[in-house]
CSV table of C-alpha atoms in Angstrom, one decimal:
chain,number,residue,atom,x,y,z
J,234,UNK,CA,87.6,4.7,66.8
J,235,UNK,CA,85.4,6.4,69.1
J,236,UNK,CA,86.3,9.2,71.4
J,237,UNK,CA,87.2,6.9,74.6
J,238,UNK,CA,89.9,5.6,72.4
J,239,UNK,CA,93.3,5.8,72.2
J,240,UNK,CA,96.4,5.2,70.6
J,241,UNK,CA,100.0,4.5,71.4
J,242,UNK,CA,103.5,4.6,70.2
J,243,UNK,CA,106.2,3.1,71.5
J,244,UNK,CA,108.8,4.7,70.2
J,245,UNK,CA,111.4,3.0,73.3
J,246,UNK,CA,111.2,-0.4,71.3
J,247,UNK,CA,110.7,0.6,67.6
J,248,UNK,CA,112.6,-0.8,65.3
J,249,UNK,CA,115.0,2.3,63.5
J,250,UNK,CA,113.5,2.5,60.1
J,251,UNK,CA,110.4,4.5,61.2
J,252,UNK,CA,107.6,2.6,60.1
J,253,UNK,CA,106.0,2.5,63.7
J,254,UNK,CA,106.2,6.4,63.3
J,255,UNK,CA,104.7,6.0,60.2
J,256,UNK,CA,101.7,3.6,61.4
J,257,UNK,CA,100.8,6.2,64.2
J,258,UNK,CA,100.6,8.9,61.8
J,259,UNK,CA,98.5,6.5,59.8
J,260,UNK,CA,96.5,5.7,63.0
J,261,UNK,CA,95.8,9.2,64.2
J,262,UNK,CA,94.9,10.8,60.8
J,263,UNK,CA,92.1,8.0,60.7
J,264,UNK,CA,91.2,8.7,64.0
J,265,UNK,CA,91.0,12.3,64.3
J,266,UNK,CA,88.7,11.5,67.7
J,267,UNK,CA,91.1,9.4,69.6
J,268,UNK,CA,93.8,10.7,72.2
J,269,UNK,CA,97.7,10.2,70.6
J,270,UNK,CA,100.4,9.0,73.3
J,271,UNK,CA,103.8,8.6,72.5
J,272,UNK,CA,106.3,6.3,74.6
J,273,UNK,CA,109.8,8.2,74.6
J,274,UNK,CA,113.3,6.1,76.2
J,275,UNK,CA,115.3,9.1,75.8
J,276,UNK,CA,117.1,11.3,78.8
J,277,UNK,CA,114.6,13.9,80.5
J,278,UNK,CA,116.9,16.2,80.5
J,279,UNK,CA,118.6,16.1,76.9
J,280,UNK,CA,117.8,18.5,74.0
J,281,UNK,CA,117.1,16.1,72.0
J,282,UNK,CA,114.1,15.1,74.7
J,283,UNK,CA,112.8,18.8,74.8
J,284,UNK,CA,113.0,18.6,70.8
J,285,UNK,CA,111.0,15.4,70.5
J,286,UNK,CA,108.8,16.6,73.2
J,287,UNK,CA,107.6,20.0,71.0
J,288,UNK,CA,107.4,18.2,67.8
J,289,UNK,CA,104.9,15.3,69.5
J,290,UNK,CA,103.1,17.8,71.5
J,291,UNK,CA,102.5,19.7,68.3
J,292,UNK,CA,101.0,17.0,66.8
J,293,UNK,CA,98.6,16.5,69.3
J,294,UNK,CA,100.1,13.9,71.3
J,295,UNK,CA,101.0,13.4,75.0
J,296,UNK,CA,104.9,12.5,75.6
J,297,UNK,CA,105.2,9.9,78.2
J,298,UNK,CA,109.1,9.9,79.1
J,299,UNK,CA,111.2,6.9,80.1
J,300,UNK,CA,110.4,3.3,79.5
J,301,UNK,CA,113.3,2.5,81.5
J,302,UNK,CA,111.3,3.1,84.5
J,303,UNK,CA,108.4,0.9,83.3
J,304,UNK,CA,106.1,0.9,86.2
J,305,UNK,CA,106.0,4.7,86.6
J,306,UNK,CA,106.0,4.5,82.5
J,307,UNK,CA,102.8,2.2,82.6
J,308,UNK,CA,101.3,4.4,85.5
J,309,UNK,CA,101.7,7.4,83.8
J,310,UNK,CA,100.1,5.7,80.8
J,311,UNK,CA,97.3,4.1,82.5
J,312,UNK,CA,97.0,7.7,84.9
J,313,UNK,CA,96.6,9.4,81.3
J,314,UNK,CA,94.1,7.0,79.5
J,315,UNK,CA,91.8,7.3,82.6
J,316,UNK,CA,92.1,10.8,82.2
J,317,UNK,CA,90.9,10.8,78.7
J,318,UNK,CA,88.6,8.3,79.1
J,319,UNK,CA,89.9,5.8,77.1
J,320,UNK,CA,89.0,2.5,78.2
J,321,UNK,CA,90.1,1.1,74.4
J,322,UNK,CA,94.2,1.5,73.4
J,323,UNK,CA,95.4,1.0,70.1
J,324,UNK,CA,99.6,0.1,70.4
J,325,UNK,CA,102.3,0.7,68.0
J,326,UNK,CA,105.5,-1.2,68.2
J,327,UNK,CA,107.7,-3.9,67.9
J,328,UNK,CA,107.5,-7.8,68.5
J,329,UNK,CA,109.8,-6.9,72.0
J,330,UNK,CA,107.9,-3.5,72.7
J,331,UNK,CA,104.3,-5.8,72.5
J,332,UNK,CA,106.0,-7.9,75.2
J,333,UNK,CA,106.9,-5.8,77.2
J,334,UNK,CA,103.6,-3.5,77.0
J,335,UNK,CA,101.5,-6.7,77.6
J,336,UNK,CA,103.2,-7.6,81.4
J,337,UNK,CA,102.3,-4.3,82.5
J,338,UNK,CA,99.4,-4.4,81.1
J,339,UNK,CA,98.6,-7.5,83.2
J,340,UNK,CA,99.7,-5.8,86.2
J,341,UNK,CA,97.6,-2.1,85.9
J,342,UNK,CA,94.7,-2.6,83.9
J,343,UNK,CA,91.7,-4.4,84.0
J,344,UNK,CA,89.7,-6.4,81.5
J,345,UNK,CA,87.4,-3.1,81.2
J,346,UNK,CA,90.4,-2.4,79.1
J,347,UNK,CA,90.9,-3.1,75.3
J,348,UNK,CA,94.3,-3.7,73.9
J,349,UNK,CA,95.3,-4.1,70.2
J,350,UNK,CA,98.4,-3.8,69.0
J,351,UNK,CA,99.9,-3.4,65.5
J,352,UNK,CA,103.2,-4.5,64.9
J,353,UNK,CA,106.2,-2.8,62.9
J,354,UNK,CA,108.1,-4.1,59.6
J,355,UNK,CA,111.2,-5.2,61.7
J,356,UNK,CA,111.1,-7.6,64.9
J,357,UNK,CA,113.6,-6.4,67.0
J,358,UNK,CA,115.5,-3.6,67.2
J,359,UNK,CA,114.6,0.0,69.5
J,360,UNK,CA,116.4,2.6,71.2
J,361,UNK,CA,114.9,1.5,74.2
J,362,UNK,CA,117.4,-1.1,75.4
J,363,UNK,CA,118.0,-4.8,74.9
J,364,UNK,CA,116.8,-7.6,76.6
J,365,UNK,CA,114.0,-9.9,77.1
J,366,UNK,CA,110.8,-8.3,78.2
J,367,UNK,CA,110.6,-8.5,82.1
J,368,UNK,CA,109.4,-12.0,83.9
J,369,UNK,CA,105.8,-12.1,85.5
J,370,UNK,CA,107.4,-11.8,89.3
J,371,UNK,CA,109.8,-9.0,88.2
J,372,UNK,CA,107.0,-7.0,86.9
J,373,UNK,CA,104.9,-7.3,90.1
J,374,UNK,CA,108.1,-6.1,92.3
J,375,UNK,CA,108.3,-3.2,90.1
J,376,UNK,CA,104.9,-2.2,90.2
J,377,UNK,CA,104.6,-3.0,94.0
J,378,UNK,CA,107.5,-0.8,94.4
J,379,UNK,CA,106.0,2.2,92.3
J,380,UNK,CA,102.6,2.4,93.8
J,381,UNK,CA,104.4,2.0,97.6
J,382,UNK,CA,106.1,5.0,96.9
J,383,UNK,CA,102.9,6.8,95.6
J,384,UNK,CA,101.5,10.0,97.5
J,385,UNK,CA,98.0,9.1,99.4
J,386,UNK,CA,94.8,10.9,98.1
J,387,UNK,CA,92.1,12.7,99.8
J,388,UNK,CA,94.2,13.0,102.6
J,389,UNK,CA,94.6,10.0,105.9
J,390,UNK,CA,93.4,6.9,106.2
J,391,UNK,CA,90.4,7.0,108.7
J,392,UNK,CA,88.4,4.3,109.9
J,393,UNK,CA,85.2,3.8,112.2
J,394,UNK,CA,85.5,2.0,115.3
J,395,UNK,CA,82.4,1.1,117.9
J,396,UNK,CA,83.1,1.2,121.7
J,397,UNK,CA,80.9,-1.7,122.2
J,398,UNK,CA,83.3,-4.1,120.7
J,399,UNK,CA,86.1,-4.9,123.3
J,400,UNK,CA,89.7,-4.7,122.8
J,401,UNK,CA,90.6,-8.2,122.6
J,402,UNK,CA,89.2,-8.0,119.1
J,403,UNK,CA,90.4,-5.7,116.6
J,404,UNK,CA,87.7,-4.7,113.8
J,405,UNK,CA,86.6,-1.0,111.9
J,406,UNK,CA,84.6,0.4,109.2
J,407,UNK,CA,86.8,1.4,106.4
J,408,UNK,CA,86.1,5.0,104.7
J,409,UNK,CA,87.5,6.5,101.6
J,410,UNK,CA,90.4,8.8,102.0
J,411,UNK,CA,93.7,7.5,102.3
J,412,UNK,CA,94.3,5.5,99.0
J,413,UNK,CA,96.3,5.6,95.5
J,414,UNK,CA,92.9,5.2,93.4
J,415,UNK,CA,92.6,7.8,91.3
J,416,UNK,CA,89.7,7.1,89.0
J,417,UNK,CA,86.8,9.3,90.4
J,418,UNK,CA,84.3,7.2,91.6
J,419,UNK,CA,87.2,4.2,92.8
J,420,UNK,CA,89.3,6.9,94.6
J,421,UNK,CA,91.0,6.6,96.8
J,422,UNK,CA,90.8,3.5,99.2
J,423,UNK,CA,89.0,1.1,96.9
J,424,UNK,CA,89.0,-2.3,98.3
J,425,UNK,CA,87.9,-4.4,95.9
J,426,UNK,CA,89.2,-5.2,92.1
J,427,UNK,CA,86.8,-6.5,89.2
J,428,UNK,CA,87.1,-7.2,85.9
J,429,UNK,CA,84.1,-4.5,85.4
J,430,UNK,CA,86.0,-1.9,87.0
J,431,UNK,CA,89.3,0.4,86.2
J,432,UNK,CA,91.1,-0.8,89.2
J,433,UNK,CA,93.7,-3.3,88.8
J,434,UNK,CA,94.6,-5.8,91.5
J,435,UNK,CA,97.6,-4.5,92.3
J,436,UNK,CA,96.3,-1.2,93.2
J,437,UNK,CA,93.7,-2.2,95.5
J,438,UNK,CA,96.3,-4.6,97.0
J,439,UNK,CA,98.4,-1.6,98.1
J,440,UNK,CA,95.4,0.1,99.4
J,441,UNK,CA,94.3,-3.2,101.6
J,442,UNK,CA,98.7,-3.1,102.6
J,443,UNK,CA,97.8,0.5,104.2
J,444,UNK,CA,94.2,0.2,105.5
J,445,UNK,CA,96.2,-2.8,107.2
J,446,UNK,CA,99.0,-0.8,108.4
J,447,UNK,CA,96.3,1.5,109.9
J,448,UNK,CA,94.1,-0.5,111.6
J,449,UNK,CA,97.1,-3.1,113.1
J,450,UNK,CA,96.4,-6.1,111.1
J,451,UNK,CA,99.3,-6.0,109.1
J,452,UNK,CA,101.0,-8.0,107.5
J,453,UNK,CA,97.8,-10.4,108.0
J,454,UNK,CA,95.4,-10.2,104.6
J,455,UNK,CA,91.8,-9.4,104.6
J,456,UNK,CA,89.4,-12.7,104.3
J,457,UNK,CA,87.1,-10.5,101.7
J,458,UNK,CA,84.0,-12.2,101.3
J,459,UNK,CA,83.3,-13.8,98.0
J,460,UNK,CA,79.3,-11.9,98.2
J,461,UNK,CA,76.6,-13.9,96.1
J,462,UNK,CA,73.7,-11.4,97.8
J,463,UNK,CA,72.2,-14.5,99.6
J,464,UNK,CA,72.8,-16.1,103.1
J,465,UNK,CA,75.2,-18.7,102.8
J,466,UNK,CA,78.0,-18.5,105.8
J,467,UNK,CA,81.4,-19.9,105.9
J,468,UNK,CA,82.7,-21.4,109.2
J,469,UNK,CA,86.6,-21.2,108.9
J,470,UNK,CA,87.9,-24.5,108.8
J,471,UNK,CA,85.8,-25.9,106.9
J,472,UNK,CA,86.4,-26.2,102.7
J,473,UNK,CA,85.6,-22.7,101.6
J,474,UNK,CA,82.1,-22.2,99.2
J,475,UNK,CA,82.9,-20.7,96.1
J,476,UNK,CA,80.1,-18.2,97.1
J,477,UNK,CA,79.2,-16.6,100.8
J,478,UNK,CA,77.8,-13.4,102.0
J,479,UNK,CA,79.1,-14.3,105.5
J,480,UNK,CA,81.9,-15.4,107.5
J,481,UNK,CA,82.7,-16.9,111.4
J,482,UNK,CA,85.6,-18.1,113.1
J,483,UNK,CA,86.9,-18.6,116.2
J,484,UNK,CA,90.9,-18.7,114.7
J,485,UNK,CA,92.6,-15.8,116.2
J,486,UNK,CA,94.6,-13.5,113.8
J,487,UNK,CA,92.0,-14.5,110.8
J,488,UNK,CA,91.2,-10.9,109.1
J,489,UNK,CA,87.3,-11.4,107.9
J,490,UNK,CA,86.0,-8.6,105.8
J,491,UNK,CA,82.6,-7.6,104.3
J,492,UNK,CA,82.7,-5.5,101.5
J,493,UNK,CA,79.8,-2.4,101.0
J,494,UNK,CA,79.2,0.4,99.2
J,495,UNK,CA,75.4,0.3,100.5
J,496,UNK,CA,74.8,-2.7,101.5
J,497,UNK,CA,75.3,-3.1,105.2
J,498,UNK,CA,78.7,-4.5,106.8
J,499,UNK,CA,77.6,-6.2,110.0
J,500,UNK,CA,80.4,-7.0,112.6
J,501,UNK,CA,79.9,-10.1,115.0
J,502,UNK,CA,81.7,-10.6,118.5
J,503,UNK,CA,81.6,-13.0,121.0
J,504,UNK,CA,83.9,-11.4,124.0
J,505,UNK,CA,83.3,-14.8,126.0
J,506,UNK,CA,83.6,-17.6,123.2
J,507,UNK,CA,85.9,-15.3,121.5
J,508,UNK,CA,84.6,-16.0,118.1
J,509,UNK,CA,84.1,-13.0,115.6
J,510,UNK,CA,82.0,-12.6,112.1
J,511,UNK,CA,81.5,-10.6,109.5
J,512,UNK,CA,78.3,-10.1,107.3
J,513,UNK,CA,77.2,-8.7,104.0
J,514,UNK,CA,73.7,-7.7,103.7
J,515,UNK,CA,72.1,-6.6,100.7
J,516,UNK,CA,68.6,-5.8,100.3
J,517,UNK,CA,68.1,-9.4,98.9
J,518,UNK,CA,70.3,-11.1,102.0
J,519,UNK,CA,68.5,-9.0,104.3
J,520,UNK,CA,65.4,-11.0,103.4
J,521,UNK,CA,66.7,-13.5,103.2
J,522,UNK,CA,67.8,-13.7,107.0
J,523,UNK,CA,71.9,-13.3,106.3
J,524,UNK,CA,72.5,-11.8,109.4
J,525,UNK,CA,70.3,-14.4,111.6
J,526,UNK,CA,72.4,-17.2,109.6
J,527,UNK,CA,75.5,-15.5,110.9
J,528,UNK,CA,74.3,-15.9,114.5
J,529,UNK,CA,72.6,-19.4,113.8
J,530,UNK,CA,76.7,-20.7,112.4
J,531,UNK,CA,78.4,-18.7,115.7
J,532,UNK,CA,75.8,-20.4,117.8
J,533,UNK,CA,76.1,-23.8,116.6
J,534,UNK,CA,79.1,-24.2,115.2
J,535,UNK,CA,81.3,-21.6,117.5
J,536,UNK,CA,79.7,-22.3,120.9
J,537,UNK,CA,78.5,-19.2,121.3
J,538,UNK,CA,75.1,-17.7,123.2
J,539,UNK,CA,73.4,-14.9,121.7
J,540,UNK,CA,73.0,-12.9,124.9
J,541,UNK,CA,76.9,-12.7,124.6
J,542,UNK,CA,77.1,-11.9,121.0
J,543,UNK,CA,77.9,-7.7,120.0
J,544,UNK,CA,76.7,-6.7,116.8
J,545,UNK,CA,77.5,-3.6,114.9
J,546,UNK,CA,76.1,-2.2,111.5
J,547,UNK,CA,78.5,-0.4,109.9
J,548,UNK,CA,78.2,2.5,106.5
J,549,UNK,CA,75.1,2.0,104.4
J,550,UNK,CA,72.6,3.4,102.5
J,551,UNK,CA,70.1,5.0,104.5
J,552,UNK,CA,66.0,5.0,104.3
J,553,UNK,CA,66.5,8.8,102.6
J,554,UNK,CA,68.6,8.0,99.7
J,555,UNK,CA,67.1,3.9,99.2
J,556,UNK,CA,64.1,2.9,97.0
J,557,UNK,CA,62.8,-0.2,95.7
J,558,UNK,CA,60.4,-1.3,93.1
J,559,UNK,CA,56.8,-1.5,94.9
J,560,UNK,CA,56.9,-5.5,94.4
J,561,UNK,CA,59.7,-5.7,96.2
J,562,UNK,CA,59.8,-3.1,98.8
J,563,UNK,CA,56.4,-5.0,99.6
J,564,UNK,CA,58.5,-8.3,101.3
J,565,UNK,CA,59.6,-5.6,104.0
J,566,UNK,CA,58.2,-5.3,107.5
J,567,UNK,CA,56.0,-2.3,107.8
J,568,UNK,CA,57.9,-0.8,109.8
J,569,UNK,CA,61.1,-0.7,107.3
J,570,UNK,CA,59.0,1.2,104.6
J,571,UNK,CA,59.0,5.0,103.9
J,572,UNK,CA,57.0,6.9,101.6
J,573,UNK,CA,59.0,10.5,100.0
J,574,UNK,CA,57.2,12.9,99.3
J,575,UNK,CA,58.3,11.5,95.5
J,576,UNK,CA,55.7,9.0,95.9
J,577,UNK,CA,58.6,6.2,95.9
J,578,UNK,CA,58.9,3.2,97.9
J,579,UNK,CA,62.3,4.3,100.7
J,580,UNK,CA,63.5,0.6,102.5
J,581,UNK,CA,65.3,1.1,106.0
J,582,UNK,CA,67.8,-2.0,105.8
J,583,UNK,CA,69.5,-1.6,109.3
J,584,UNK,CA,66.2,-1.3,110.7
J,585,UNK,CA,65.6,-4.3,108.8
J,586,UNK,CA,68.9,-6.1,109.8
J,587,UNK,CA,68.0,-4.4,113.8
J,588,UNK,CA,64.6,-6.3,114.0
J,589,UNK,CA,65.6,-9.9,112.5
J,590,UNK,CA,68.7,-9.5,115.0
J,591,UNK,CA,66.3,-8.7,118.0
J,592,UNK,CA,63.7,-11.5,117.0
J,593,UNK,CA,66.8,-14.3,116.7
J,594,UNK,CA,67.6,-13.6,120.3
J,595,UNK,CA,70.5,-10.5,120.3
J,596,UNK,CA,69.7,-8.3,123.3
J,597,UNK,CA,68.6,-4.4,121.9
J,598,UNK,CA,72.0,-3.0,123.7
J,599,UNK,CA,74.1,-5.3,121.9
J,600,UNK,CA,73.5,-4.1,118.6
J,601,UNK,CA,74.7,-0.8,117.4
J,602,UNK,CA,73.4,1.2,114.5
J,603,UNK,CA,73.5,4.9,115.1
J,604,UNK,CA,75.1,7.8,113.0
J,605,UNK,CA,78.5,7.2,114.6
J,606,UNK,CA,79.1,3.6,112.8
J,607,UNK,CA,76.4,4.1,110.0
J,608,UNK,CA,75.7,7.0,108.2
J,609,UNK,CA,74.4,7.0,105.0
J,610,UNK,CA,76.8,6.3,102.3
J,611,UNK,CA,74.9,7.6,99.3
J,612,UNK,CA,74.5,11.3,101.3
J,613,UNK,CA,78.5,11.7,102.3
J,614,UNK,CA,80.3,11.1,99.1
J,615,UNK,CA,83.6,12.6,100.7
J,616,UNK,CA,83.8,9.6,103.0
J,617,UNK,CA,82.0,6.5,101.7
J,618,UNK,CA,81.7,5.1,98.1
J,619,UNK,CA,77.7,4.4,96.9
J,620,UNK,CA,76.5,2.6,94.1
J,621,UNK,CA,73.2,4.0,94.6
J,622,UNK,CA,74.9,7.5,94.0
J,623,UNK,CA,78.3,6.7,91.3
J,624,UNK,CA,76.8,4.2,89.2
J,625,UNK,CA,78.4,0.8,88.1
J,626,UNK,CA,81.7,1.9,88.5
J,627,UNK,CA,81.6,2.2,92.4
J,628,UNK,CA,84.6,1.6,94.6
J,629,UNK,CA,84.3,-0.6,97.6
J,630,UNK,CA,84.8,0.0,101.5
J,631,UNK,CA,84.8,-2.9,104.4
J,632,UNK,CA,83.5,-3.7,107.5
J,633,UNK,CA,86.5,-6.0,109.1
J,634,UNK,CA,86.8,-7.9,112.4
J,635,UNK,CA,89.7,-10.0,113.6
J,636,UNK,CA,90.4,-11.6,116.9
J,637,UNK,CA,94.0,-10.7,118.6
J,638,UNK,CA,96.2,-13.2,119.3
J,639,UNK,CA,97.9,-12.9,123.1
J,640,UNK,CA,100.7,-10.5,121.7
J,641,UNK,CA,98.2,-8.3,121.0
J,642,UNK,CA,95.7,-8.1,123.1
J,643,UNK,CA,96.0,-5.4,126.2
J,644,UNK,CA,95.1,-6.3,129.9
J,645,UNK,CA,92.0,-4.4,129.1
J,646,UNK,CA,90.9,-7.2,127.2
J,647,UNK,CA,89.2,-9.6,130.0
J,648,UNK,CA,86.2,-7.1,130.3
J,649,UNK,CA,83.0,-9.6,130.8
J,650,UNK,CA,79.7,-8.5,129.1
J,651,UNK,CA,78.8,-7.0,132.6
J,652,UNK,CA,80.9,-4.4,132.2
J,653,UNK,CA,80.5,-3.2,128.8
């Protein structure tokens, strides 16, 4: 095994003759590299625990104490492995323990994750209880209850809001703080699960339930954007593309949200047709005119007129910290080019995004793009998530717009465009 290994024993649903015990022994003196966990179902407070506690620790291993509670069990577990690095988990127990393990499994880790499990002489059997391994819905309940209950980390939730957008929509710029990700570069108000990352779906489901609570869109979900770094749009309504980088509606109450963690969120309103979108713009969508295809859909398909459309670019990487290869920096306007002093090729994508805009007909004081909505991601690591700065493993913010239904909206809400 290498060293972001690990391996497991479930001593809650061992079968009493102590060959699981013996297996793990086995296991660790072949793998003097990985990192030795032990699953305990005894009291926290007995003797016996503080006994079985020394002799484990002794030998190298971390105690994780009570099955019972098997979400905080499987946190702990999964909070442990991440700790170590161990994205591969080798499990000893019994024919019941395996079931057991593999629900939760399902329910906090990802496919980055590599389970095996060897199985003891007996089949049944343990000291951890009887019973059938939990159902699929029972599992999720338990989990959903555990990471509710969890502390958040990095302190509130705060999001971005522009002043340019009336009130009779609701919309913000997600930041980082405020979540139950704990994995360094996911933490703490990731906003997107992959297969290719350590956050499971149920974690970033809790964060989405409090960025909701937050903002006001609760219990509504968030329309994420299913981003193919092109310039395909969805018009709610219609049958949804397997693939979009862009979304409009004019559906009150619908939550659209475009994901970023440099590329730009763009935020759409139309205070007259009161119609919203949402946009996700890559380098590759920004030339390929995504944003100009979000006004062209609201336009045609919406009703609206572009000298009525608001447009705000939210968190993104900025000219400083962005570079491309000279080939492909060269399909840039001029004016969206820098040179460092490093000799490299820096791209300006809201600039970028800004001009296209202006050219498809959105008037200059209807787009926002200043420090207030869009800093840099990659140069404030304390508030925004980067790829460009953490790598593959990058959590996610969003860029969200609804629009309120009456119950919502304040008298404040009939502002006309005049007045803004």
């Amino acid at each position: 095994m290498s060293a972001s290994s690990a391996v497991l024993l479930d001593l809650a649903h061992a079968c009493g003759c102590g060959c699981t015990e013996r297996q793990f022994r086995e296991e660790a003196g072949a793998a003097a590299a990985a990192h030795l966990f032990v699953l305990c179902a005894c009291a926290a407070s007995s003797d016996a625990t503080d006994v079985a506690v020394r002799a484990w620790n002794g030998a190298g291993a971390r105690v994780l104490l009570n099955w019972h509670a098997s979400a905080a069990c499987a946190y702990r577990l999964k909070r442990a492995a991440d700790e170590a690095g161990a994205l591969s988990l080798r499990v000893i127990t019994s024919p019941r323990g395996r079931a057991r393990v593999l629900r939760y499994e399902r329910a906090l880790f990802t496919a980055l994750y590599t389970f095996t499990y060897r199985l003891g002489c007996c089949g049944g059997g343990g000291s951890g209880g009887s019973g059938d391994a939990p159902a699929d819905r029972e599992v999720d309940a338990d989990v959903s209850a555990l990471l509710r209950a969890l502390p958040a980390v990095g302190g509130a939730i705060r999001v971005l809001t522009s002043s340019l957008i009336p009130d009779c929509f609701g919309h913000g710029f997600s930041t980082r703080a405020g979540g139950v990700s704990r994995v360094p570069t996911l933490s703490s108000l990731n906003l997107f699960s992959s297969p290719r990352r350590q956050d499971s779906a149920a974690l970033v489901q809790e964060n989405q339930r409090r960025l909701a609570l937050h903002a006001g869109f609760s219990p509504r979900p968030l329309q994420l954007l299913k981003v193919e770094h092109r310039s395909r749009v969805w018009v709610l309504g219609t049958d949804e593309p397997d693939r979009y980088d862009a979304a409009v509606t004019d559906l009150p109450g619908r939550v659209l949200a475009a994901p970023g963690a440099d590329c730009v969120p763009i935020l759409f309103a139309d205070p007259v047709a009161k119609a919203v979108g949402v946009a996700h713009a890559g380098w590759k969508g920004t030339l390929l005119g995504v944003a100009t295809a979000t006004v062209s859909a609201m336009t045609t398909e919406l009703g609206c007129a572009r000298a009525n459309i608001l447009v705000v670019l939210g968190p993104s990487v900025g000219p400083c910290c962005f570079t491309l290869e000279p080939e492909q920096a060269a399909r840039f306007r001029p004016e969206c080019i820098r040179r460092s002093p490093a000799h490299r090729t820096n791209i300006d994508l809201r600039l970028a995004n800004r001009l296209q805009l202006e050219e498809a007909g959105i008037l200059a004081h209807h787009i926002q793009d200043d420090g207030s909505v869009a800093p840099c991601t990659s140069c404030h690591p304390r508030d925004f998530f980067s790829h460009v700065r953490d790598g593959a493993h990058f959590g996610t913010q969003v860029g969200f717009a609804w629009i309120k239904e009456e119950a919502e909206a304040s008298p404040a809400t009939s502002a006309s465009l005049s007045q803004l």
